[in-house]
Short mmCIF file of C-alpha atoms and ligand atoms in Angstrom, two decimals:
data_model
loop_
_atom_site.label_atom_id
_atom_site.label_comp_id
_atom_site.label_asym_id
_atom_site.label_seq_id
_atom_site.Cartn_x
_atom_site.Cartn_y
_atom_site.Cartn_z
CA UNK A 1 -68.80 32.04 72.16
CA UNK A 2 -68.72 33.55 75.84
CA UNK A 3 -65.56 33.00 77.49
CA UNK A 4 -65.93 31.38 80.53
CA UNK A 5 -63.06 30.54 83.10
CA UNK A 6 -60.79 33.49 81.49
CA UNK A 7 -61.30 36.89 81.86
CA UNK A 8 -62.78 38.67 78.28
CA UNK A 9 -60.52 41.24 78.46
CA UNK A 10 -56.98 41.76 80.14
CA UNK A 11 -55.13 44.51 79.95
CA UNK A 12 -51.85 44.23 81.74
CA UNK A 13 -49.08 47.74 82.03
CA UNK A 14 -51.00 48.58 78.40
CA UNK A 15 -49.77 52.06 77.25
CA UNK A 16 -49.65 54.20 74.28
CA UNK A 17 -47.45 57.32 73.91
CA UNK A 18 -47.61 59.95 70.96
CA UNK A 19 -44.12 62.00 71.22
CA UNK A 20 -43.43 62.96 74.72
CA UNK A 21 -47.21 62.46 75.72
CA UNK A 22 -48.24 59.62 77.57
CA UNK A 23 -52.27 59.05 76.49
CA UNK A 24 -52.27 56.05 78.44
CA UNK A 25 -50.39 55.47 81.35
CA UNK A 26 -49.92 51.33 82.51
CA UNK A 27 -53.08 50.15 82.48
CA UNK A 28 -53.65 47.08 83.89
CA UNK A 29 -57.29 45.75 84.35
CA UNK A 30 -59.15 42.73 83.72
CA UNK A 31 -62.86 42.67 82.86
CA UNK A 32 -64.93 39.55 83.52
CA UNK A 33 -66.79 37.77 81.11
CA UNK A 34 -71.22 39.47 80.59
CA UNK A 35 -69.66 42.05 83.06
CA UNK A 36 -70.18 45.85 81.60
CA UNK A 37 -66.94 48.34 82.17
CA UNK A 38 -66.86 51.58 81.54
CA UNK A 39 -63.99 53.59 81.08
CA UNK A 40 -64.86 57.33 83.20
CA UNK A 41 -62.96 60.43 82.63
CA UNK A 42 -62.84 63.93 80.78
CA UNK A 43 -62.40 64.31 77.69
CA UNK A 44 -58.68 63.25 76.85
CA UNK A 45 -58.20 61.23 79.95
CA UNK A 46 -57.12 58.40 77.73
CA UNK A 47 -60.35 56.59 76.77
CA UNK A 48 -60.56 56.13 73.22
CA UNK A 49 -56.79 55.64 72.83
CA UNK A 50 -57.90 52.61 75.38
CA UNK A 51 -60.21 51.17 73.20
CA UNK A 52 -58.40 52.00 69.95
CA UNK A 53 -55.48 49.57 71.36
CA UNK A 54 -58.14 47.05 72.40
CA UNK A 55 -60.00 46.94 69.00
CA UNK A 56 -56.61 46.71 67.78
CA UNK A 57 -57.12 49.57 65.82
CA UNK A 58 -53.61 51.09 67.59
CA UNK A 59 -50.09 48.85 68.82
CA UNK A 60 -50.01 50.06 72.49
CA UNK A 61 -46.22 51.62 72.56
CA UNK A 62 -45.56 48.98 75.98
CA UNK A 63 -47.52 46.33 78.03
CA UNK A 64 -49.87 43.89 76.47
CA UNK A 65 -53.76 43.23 76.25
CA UNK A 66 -56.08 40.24 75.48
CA UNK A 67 -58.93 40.17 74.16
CA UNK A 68 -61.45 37.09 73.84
CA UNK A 69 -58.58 35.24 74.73
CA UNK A 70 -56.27 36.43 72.57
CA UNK A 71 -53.52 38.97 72.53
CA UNK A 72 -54.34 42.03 70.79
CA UNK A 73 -50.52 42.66 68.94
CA UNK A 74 -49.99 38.84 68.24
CA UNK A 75 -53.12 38.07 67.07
CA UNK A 76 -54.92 40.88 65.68
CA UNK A 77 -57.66 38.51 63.30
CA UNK A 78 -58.35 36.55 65.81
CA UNK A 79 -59.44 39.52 67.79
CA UNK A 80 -60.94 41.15 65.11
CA UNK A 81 -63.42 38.40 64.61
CA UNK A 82 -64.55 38.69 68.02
CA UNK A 83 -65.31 42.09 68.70
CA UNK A 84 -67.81 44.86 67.72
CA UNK A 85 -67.20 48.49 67.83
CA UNK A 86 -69.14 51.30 67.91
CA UNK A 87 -66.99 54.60 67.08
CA UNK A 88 -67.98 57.80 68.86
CA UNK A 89 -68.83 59.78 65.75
CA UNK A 90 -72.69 58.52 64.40
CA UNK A 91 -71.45 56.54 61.25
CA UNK A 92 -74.72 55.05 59.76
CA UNK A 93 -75.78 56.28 56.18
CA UNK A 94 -78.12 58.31 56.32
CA UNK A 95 -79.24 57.75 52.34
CA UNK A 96 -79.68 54.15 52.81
CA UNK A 97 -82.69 52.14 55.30
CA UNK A 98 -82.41 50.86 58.54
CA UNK A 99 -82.12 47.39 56.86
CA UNK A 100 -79.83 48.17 54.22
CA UNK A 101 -77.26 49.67 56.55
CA UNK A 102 -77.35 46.38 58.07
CA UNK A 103 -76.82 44.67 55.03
CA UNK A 104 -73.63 45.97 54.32
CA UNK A 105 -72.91 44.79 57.83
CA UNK A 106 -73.78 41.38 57.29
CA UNK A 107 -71.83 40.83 54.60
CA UNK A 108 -68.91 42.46 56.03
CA UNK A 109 -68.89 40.41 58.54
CA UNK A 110 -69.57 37.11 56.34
CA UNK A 111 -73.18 36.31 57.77
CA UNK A 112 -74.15 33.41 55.17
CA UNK A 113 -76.29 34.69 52.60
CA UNK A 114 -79.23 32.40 54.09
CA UNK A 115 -78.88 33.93 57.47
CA UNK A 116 -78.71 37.38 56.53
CA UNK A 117 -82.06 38.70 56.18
CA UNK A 118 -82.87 36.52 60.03
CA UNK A 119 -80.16 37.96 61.63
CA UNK A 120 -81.23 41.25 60.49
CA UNK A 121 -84.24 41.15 61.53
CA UNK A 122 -83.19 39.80 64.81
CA UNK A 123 -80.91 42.51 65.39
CA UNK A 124 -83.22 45.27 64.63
CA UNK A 125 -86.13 44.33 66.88
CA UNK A 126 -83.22 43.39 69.85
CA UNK A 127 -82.55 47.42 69.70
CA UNK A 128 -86.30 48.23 69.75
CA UNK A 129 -86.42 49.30 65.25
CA UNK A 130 -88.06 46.37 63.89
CA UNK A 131 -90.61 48.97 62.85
CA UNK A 132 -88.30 51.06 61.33
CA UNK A 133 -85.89 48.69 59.48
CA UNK A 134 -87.88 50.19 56.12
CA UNK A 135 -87.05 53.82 57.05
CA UNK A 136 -84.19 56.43 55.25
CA UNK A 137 -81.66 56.55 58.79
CA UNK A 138 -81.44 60.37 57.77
CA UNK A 139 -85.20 60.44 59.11
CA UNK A 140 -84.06 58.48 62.21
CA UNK A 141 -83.61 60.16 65.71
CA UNK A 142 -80.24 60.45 66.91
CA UNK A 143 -81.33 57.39 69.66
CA UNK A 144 -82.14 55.42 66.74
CA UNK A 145 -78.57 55.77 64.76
CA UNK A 146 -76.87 54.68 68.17
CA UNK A 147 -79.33 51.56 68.74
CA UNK A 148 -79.03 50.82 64.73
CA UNK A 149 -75.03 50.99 64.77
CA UNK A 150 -75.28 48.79 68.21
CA UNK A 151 -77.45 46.39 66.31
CA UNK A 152 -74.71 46.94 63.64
CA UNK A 153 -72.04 45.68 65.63
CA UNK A 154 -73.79 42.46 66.80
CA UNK A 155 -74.71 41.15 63.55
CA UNK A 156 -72.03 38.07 64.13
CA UNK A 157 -72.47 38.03 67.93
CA UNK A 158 -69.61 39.65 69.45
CA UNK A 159 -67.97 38.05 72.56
CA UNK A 160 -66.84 41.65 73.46
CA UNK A 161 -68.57 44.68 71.76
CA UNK A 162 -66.91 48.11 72.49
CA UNK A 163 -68.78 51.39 72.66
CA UNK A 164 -67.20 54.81 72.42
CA UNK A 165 -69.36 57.08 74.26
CA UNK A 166 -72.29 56.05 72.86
CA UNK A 167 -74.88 58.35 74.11
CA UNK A 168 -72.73 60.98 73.99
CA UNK A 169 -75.09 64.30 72.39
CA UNK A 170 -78.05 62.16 73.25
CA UNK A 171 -81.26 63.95 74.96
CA UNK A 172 -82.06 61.95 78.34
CA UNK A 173 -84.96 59.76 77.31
CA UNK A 174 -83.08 58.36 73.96
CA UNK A 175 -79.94 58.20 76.40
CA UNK A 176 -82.29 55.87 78.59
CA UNK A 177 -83.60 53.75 75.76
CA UNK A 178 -79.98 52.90 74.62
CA UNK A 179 -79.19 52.05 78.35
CA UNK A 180 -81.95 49.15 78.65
CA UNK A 181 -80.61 48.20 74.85
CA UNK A 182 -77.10 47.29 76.18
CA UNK A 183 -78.00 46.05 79.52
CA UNK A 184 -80.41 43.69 77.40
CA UNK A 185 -77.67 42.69 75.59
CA UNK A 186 -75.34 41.50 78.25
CA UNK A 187 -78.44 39.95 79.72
CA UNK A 188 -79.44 37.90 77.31
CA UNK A 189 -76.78 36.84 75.12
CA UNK A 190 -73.93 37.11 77.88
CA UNK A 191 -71.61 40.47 75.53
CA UNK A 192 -68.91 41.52 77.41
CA UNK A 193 -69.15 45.28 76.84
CA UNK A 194 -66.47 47.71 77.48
CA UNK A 195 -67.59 51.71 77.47
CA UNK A 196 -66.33 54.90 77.13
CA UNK A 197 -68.43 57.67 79.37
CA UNK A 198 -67.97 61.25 80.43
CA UNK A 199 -71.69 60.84 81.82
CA UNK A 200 -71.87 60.14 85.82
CA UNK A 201 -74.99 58.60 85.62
CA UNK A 202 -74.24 56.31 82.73
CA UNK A 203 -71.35 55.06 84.42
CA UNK A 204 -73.70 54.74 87.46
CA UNK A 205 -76.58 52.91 86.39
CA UNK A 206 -75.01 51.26 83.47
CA UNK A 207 -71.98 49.51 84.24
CA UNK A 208 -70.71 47.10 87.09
CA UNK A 209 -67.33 48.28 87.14
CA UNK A 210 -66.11 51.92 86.50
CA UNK A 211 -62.76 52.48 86.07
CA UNK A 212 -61.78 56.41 86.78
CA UNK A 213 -59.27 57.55 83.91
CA UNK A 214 -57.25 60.69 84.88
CA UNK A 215 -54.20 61.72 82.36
CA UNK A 216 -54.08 58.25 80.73
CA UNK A 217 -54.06 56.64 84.29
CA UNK A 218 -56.94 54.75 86.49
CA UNK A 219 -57.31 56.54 89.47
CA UNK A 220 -59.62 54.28 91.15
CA UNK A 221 -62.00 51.06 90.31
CA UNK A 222 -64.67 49.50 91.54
CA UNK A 223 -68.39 48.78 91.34
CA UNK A 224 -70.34 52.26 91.12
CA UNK A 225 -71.29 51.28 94.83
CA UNK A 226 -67.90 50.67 96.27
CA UNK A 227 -66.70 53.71 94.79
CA UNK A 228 -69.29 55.87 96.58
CA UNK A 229 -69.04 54.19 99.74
CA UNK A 230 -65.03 54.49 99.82
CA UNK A 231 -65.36 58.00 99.63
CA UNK A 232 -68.34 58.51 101.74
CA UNK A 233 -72.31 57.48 103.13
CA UNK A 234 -73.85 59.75 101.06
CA UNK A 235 -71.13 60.29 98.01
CA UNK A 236 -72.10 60.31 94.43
CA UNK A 237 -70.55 59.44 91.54
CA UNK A 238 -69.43 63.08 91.20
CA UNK A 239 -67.86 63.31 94.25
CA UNK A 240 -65.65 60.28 93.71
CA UNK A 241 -64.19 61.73 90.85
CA UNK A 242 -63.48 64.94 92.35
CA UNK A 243 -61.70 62.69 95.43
CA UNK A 244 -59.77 60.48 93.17
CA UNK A 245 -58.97 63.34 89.99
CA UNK A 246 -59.15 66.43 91.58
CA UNK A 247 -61.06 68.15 89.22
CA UNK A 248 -65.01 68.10 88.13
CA UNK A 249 -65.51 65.74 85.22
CA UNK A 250 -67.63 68.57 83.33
CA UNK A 251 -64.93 70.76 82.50
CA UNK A 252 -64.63 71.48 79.02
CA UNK A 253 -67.26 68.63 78.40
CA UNK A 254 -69.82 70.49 76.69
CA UNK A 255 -68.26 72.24 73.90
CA UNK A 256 -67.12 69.15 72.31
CA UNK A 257 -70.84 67.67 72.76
CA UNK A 258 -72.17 70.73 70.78
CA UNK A 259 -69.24 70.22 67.84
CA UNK A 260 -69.98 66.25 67.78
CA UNK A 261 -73.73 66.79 67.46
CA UNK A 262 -73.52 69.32 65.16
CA UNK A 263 -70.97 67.17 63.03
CA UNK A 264 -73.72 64.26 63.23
CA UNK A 265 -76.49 66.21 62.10
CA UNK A 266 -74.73 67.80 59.11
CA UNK A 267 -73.30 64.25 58.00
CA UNK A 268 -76.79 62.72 58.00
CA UNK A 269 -78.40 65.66 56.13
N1 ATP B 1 -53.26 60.37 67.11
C1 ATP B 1 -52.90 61.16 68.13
N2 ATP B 1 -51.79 61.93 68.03
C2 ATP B 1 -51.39 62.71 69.06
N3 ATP B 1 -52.05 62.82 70.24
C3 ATP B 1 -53.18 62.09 70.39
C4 ATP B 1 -53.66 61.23 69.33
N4 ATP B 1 -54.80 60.62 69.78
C5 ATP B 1 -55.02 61.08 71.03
N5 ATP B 1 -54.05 61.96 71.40
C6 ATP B 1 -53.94 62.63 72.70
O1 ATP B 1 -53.97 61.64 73.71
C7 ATP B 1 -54.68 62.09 74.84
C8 ATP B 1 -55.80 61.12 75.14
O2 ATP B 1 -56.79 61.21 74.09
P1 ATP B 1 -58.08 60.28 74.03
O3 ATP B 1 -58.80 60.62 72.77
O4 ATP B 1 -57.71 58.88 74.27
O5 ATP B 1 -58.90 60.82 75.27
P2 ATP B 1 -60.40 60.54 75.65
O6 ATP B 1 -60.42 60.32 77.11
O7 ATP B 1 -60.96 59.45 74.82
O8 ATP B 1 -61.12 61.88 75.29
P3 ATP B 1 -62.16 62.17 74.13
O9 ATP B 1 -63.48 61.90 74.73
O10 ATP B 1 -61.91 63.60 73.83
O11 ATP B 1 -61.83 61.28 72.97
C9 ATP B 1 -55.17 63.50 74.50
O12 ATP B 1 -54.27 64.41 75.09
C10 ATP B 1 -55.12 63.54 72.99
O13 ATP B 1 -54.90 64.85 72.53
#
């Protein structure tokens, strides 16, 4: 159900040590309800451990969250039940359909047995595969995994689905269909969607509030616009995070891209 009056997610001092390393650093943000946020930063700024807490996949070490209205430590189910999440690593099978992958999905989740094969259906031609529901994955494009484990994700409609980089490895045209996928999303049935990015243009054309993450800490936040304009007339995205970080997003970037596509490929045969 979308949350109205309440923000759909709250994170307040949230922060998550491992030994002497602080992942993330007192985060404290709130994200309003259909809004999408995206989490920017390099490649252990803190971004996944962010989400990990928020799925409640990880107890933050201090500060709390909510999510959907409920408090991630005290009330993990109820969370649970509200959420989808989309792991960085492609995790569809590649041996079984479009449709069947969704299946399994469905009855995860507890879709009734009569709804199933409607909500299926409905979820594969929201992400643009009603065509290829009958299809192995393993002969699916790497666009097409993403969109199938979004449509995945939303099989019990979500109040706040979470995506971890999810067009991370992605060539720019199947980056672009999963854009107008999410956006659609939010759009239409009113998902709160919080994002993980190392791209400057996702978190630029995608999402209505960027939060720069720098050493498990926001640097800066605001709407891809007021970002720019803080730092300058003509700034881009790129620019602000040099201002805020001090250091070009790209570094070290593209070797891990390589190793996660590669990873993908091989697991899908
Ligand atoms: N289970 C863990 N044990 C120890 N250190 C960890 C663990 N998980 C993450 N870290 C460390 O925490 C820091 C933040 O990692 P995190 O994965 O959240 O970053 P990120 O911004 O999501 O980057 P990436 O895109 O590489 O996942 C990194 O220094 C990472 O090595």
């Amino acid at each position: 159900m979308p949350l109205t009056a309440t923000a759909a997610v709250r994170m307040e001092g949230l922060t998550r040590r491992f030994g002497t390393l602080v992942a993330v650093d007192h985060l404290t943000l709130s994200v309003p309800p259909g809004s999408i946020l995206g989490l920017l930063g390099p490649n252990g700024a803190g971004k996944s451990t962010t989400i990990k807490m928020l799925t409640t996949l990880l107890p933050p070490t201090s500060g709390s969250a909510e999510v959907a209205g409920f408090d991630v430590t005290r009330r993990p189910r109820e969370v649970r039940r509200r959420i989808g999440y989309v792991p960085q690593v492609l995790s569809a099978d590649g041996a079984l359909t479009g449709y069947e992958n969704l299946l399994i999905f469905a009855k995860i989740y507890g879709v009734p047995a009569s709804e199933r094969r409607r909500r299926i259906e409905e979820a594969l031609a929201f992400m643009g595969l009603a065509e290829a529901g009958g299809t192995l994955v393993r002969n699916y494009s790497g666009g097409m995994i993403r969109r199938l484990e979004i449509a995945q994700s939303m099989l019990h409609r979500p109040a706040v689905l979470f995506l971890d980089e999810p067009t991370v490895g992605l060539d720019p045209v199947a980056r672009r269909a999963v854009w107008e996928h999410v956006r659609e999303l939010r759009d239409r049935l009113g998902t709160t969607i919080v994002m993980t990015t190392h791209y400057m243009e996702e978190a630029d054309e995608l999402c209505d509030v960027v939060a720069i993450m720098h050493l498990g800490k926001v640097a800066a936040v605001g709407t891809p616009g007021e970002l720019k304009a803080a730092v300058g007339p003509q700034a881009t995205l790129d620019e602000v995070f040099v201002h805020y970080t001090g250091s070009s997003i790209e570094t070290g970037g593209t070797f891990r891209d390589a190793v996660r596509t590669r990873r993908t490929a091989r697991r899908l045969g």
